[in-house]
Short mmCIF file of C-alpha atoms in Angstrom, two decimals:
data_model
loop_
_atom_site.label_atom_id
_atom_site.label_comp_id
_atom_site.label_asym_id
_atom_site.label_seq_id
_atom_site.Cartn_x
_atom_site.Cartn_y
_atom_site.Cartn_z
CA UNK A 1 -32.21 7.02 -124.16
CA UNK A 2 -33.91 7.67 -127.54
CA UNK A 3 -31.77 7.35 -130.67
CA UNK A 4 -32.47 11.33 -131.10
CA UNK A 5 -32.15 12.15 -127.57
CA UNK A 6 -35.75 13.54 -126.92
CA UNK A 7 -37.58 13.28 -123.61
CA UNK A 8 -40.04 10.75 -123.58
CA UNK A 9 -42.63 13.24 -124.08
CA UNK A 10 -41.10 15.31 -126.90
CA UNK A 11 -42.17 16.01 -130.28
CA UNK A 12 -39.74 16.78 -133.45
CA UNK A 13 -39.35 19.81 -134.58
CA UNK A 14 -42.35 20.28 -136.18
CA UNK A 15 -43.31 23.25 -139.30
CA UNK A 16 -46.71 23.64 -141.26
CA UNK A 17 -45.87 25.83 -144.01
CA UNK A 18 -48.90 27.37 -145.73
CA UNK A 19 -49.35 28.47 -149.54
CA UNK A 20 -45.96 26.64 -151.17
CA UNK A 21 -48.41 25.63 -153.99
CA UNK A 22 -48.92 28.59 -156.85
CA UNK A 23 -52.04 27.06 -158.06
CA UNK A 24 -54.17 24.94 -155.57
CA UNK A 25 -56.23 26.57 -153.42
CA UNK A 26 -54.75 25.41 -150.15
CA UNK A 27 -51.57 23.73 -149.68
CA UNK A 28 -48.89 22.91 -146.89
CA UNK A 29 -45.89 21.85 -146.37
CA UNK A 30 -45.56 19.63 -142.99
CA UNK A 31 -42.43 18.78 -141.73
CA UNK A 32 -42.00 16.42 -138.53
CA UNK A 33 -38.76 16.24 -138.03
CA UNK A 34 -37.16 14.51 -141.16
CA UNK A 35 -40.50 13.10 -142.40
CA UNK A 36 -41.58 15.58 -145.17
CA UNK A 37 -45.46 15.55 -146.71
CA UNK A 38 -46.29 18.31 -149.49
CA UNK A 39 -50.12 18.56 -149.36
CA UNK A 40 -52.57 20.38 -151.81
CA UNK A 41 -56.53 20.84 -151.51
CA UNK A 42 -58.44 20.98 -154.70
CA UNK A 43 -61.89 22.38 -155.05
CA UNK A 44 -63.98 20.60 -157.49
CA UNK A 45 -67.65 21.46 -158.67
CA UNK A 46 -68.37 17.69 -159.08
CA UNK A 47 -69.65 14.92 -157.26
CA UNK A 48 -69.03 11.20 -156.71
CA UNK A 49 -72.14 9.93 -158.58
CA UNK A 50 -73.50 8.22 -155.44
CA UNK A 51 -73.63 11.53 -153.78
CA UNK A 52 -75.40 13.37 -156.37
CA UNK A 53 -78.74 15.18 -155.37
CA UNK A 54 -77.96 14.84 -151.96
CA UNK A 55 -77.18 18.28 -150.97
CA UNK A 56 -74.14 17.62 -149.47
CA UNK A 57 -70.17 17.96 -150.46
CA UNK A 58 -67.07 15.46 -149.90
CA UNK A 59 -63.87 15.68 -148.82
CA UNK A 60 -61.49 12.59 -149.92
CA UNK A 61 -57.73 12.10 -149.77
CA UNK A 62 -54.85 10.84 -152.00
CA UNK A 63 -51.37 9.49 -150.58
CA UNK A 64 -48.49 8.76 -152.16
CA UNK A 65 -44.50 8.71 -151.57
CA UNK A 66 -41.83 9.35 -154.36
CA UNK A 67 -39.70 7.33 -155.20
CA UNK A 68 -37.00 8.26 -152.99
CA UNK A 69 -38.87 9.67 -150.14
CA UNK A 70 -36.84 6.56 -148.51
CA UNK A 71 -33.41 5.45 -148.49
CA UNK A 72 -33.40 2.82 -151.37
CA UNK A 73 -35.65 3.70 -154.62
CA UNK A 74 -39.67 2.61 -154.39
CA UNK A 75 -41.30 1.93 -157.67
CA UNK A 76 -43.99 4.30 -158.51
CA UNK A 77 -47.28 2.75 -157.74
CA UNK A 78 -48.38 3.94 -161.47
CA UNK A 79 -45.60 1.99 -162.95
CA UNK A 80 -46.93 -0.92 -161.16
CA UNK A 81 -50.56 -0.62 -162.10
CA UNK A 82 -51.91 -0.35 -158.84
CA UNK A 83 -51.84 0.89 -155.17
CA UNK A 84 -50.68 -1.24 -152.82
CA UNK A 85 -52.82 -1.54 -149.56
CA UNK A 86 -50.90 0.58 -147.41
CA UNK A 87 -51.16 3.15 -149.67
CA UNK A 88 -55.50 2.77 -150.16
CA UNK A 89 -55.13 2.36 -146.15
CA UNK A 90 -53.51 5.37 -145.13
CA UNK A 91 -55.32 7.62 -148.05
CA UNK A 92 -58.63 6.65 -146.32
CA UNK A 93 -57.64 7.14 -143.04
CA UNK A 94 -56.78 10.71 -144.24
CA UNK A 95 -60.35 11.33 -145.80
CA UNK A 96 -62.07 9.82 -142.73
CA UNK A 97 -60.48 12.37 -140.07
CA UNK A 98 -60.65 15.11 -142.01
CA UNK A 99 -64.69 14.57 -142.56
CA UNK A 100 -65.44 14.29 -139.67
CA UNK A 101 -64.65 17.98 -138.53
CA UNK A 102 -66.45 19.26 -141.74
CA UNK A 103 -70.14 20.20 -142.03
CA UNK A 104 -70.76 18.59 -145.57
CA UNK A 105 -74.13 20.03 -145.78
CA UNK A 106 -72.48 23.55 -145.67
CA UNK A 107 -69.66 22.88 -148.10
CA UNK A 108 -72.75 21.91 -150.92
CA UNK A 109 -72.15 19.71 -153.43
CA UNK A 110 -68.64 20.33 -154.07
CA UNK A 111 -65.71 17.58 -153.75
CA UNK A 112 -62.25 18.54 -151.76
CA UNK A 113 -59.43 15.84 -153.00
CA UNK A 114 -56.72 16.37 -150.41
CA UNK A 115 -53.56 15.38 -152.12
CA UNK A 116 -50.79 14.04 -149.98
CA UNK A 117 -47.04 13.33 -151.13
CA UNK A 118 -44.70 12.36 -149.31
CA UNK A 119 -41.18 13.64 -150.27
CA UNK A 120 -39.13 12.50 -147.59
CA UNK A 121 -40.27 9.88 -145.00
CA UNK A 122 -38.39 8.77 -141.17
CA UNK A 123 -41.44 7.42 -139.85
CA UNK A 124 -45.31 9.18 -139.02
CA UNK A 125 -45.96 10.09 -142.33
CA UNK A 126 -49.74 9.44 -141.92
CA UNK A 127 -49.68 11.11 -139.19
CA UNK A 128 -47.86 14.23 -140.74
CA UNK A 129 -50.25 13.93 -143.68
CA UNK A 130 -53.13 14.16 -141.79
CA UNK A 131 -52.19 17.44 -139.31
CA UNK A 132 -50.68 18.99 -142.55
CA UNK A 133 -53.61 18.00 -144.09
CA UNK A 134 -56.17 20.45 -142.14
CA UNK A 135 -54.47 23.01 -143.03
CA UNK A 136 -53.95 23.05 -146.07
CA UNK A 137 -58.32 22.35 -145.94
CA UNK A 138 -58.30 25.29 -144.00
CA UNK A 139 -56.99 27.44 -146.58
CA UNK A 140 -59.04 26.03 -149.58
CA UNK A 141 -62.03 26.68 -147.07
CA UNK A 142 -61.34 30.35 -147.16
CA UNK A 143 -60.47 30.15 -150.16
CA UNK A 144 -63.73 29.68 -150.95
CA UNK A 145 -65.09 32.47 -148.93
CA UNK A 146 -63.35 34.62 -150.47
CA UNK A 147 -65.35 34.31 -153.34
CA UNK A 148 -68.67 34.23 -151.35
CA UNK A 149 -68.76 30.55 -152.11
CA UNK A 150 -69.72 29.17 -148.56
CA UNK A 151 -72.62 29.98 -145.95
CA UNK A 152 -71.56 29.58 -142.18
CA UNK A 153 -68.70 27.58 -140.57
CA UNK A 154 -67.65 24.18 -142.71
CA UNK A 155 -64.87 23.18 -140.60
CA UNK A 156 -65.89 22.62 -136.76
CA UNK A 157 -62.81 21.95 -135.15
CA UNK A 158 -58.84 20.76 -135.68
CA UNK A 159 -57.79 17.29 -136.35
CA UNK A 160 -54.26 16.22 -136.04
CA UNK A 161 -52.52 12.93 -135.37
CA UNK A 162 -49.36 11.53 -133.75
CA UNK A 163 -47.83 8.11 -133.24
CA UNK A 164 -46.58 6.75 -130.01
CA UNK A 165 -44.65 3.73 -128.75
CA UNK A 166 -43.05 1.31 -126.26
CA UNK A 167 -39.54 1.76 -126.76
CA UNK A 168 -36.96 -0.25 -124.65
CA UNK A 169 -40.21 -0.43 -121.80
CA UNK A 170 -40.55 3.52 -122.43
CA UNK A 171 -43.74 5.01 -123.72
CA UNK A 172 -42.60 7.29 -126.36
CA UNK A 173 -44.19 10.29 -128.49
CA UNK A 174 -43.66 10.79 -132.45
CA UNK A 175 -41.38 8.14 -133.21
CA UNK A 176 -39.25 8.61 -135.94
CA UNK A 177 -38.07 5.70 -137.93
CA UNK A 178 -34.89 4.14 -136.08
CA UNK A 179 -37.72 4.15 -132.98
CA UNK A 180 -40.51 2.26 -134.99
CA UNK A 181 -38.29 0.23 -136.56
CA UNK A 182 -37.74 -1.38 -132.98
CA UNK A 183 -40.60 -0.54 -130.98
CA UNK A 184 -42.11 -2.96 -129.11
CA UNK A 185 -45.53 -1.28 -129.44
CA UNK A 186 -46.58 1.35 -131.95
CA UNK A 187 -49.70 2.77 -132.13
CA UNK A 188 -51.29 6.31 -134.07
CA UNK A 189 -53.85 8.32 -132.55
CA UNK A 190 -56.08 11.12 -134.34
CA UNK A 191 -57.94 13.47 -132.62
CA UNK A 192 -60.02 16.74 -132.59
CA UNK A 193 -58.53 19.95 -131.34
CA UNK A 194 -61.17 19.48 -128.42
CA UNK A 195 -59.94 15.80 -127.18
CA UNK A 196 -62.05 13.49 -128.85
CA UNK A 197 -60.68 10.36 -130.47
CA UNK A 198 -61.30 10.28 -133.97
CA UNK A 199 -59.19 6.81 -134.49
CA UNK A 200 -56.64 4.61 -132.99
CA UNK A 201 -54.49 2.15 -134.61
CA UNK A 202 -52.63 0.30 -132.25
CA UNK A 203 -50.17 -2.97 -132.92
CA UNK A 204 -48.10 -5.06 -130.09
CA UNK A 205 -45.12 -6.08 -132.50
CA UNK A 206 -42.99 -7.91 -130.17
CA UNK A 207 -44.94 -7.98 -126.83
CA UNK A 208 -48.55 -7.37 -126.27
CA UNK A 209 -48.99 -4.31 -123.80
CA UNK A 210 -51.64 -3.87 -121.10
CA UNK A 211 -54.34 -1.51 -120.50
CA UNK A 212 -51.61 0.77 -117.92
CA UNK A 213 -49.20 1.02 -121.18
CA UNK A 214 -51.70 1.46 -123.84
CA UNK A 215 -53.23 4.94 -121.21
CA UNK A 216 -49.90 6.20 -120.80
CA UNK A 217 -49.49 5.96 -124.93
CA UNK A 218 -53.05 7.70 -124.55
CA UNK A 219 -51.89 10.28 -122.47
CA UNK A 220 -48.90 11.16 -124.54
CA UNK A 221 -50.71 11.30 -127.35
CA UNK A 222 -53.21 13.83 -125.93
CA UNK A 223 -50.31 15.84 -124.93
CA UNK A 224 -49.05 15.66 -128.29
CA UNK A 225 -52.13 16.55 -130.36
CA UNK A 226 -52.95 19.57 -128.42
CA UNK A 227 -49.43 20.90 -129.24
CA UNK A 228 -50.25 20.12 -132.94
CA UNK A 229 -53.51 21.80 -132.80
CA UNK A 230 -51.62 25.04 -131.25
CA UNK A 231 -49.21 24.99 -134.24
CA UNK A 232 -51.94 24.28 -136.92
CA UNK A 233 -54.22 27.33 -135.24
CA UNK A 234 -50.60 29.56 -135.50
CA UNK A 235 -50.38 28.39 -139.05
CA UNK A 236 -53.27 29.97 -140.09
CA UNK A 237 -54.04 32.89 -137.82
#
């Protein structure tokens, strides 16, 4: 039995809430379950100076948590003087699924920051981040052609993510944090709304787990995504 009682196969209780940001031009709310991410997607007419001239745009990604997104108090990373590497980690794992689903040649030379905070965290917040993430892209997209500011389709499909595990020999979906915190296996998968792997990080923390376990973790995950896609196309129908 899973500490919350789900099926194997089950997600949270999952909400994308669109526009809870006055001023950026796309934002979201995600919620998985107790995991909380506030996301925002800022338009910028600039350029990373190595992209300059090339006729193309960029979409990049921030992440963060506060400082009691968890149960005892984390020091603010600015306080330190720098990230620490899961942060730089999971802020370029964000920017790397969200590009590829975006035409860059159509969004011009334009940067998207996708800011991600996380306000409350019981495990997946990458993986919240990132489905949150798209739509709150999604809005700043039409945003922008609103204002006549794009020509043809940027974004060419969905991209959402969602963690699974072996949890007392059971392959589990969306593990929440009393489930990672034991799992013998945990592993995230992003994908496209059409199937396609985008990445997978997978790590045998007590026992390594065959090819059979690490397909069934596939297969849930599949099952997962394409319920995330359904919710992010909902969102912002």
């Amino acid at each position: 039995m899973r500490p919350s009682r789900r099926a194997p196969d089950e997600l949270r209780a999952v909400s994308l809430e669109r526009g809870v940001v006055k001023y950026a031009e796309g934002s979201c709310l995600v919620k998985f379950g107790d995991t909380h991410v506030l996301v925002t997607a800022t338009l910028e007419e600039r350029l990373p100076p190595w992209l300059k001239g090339q006729g193309r745009g960029w979409v990049t990604a921030e992440y963060g948590m506060l400082p009691r997104a968890t149960l005892e108090r984390t020091r603010r990373e600015a306080a330190a003087g720098k990230q620490n590497g899961r942060t730089v980690e999971i802020q370029r794992l964000i920017g790397r699924s969200l590009r590829t689903i975006v035409d860059l040649q159509a969004l011009g030379e334009r940067q998207i920051t996708v800011d991600c905070d996380v306000l409350q965290a019981d495990g997946g917040t990458r993986t919240a981040s990132i489905t949150g993430a798209w739509v709150a892209l999604a809005d700043c997209l039409a945003w922008m052609k609103t204002r006549n500011m794009l020509k043809g389709n940027v974004m060419r499909d969905n991209v959402a993510a969602i963690s699974c595990g072996i949890y007392n020999g059971t392959p589990v979906l969306d593990l929440d944090y009393a489930e990672d915190s034991e799992a013998e296996t945990d592993a995230n998968f992003v994908m496209t709304g059409d199937g396609r792997i985008v990445e997978v990080q997978g790590t045998a923390e007590k026992t390594p787990f065959s090819q059979d376990e690490f397909l069934a973790l596939m297969a849930l995950a599949q099952k997962g995504v394409a319920r995330l896609v359904d919710l992010q196309k909902m969102a912002v129908a």
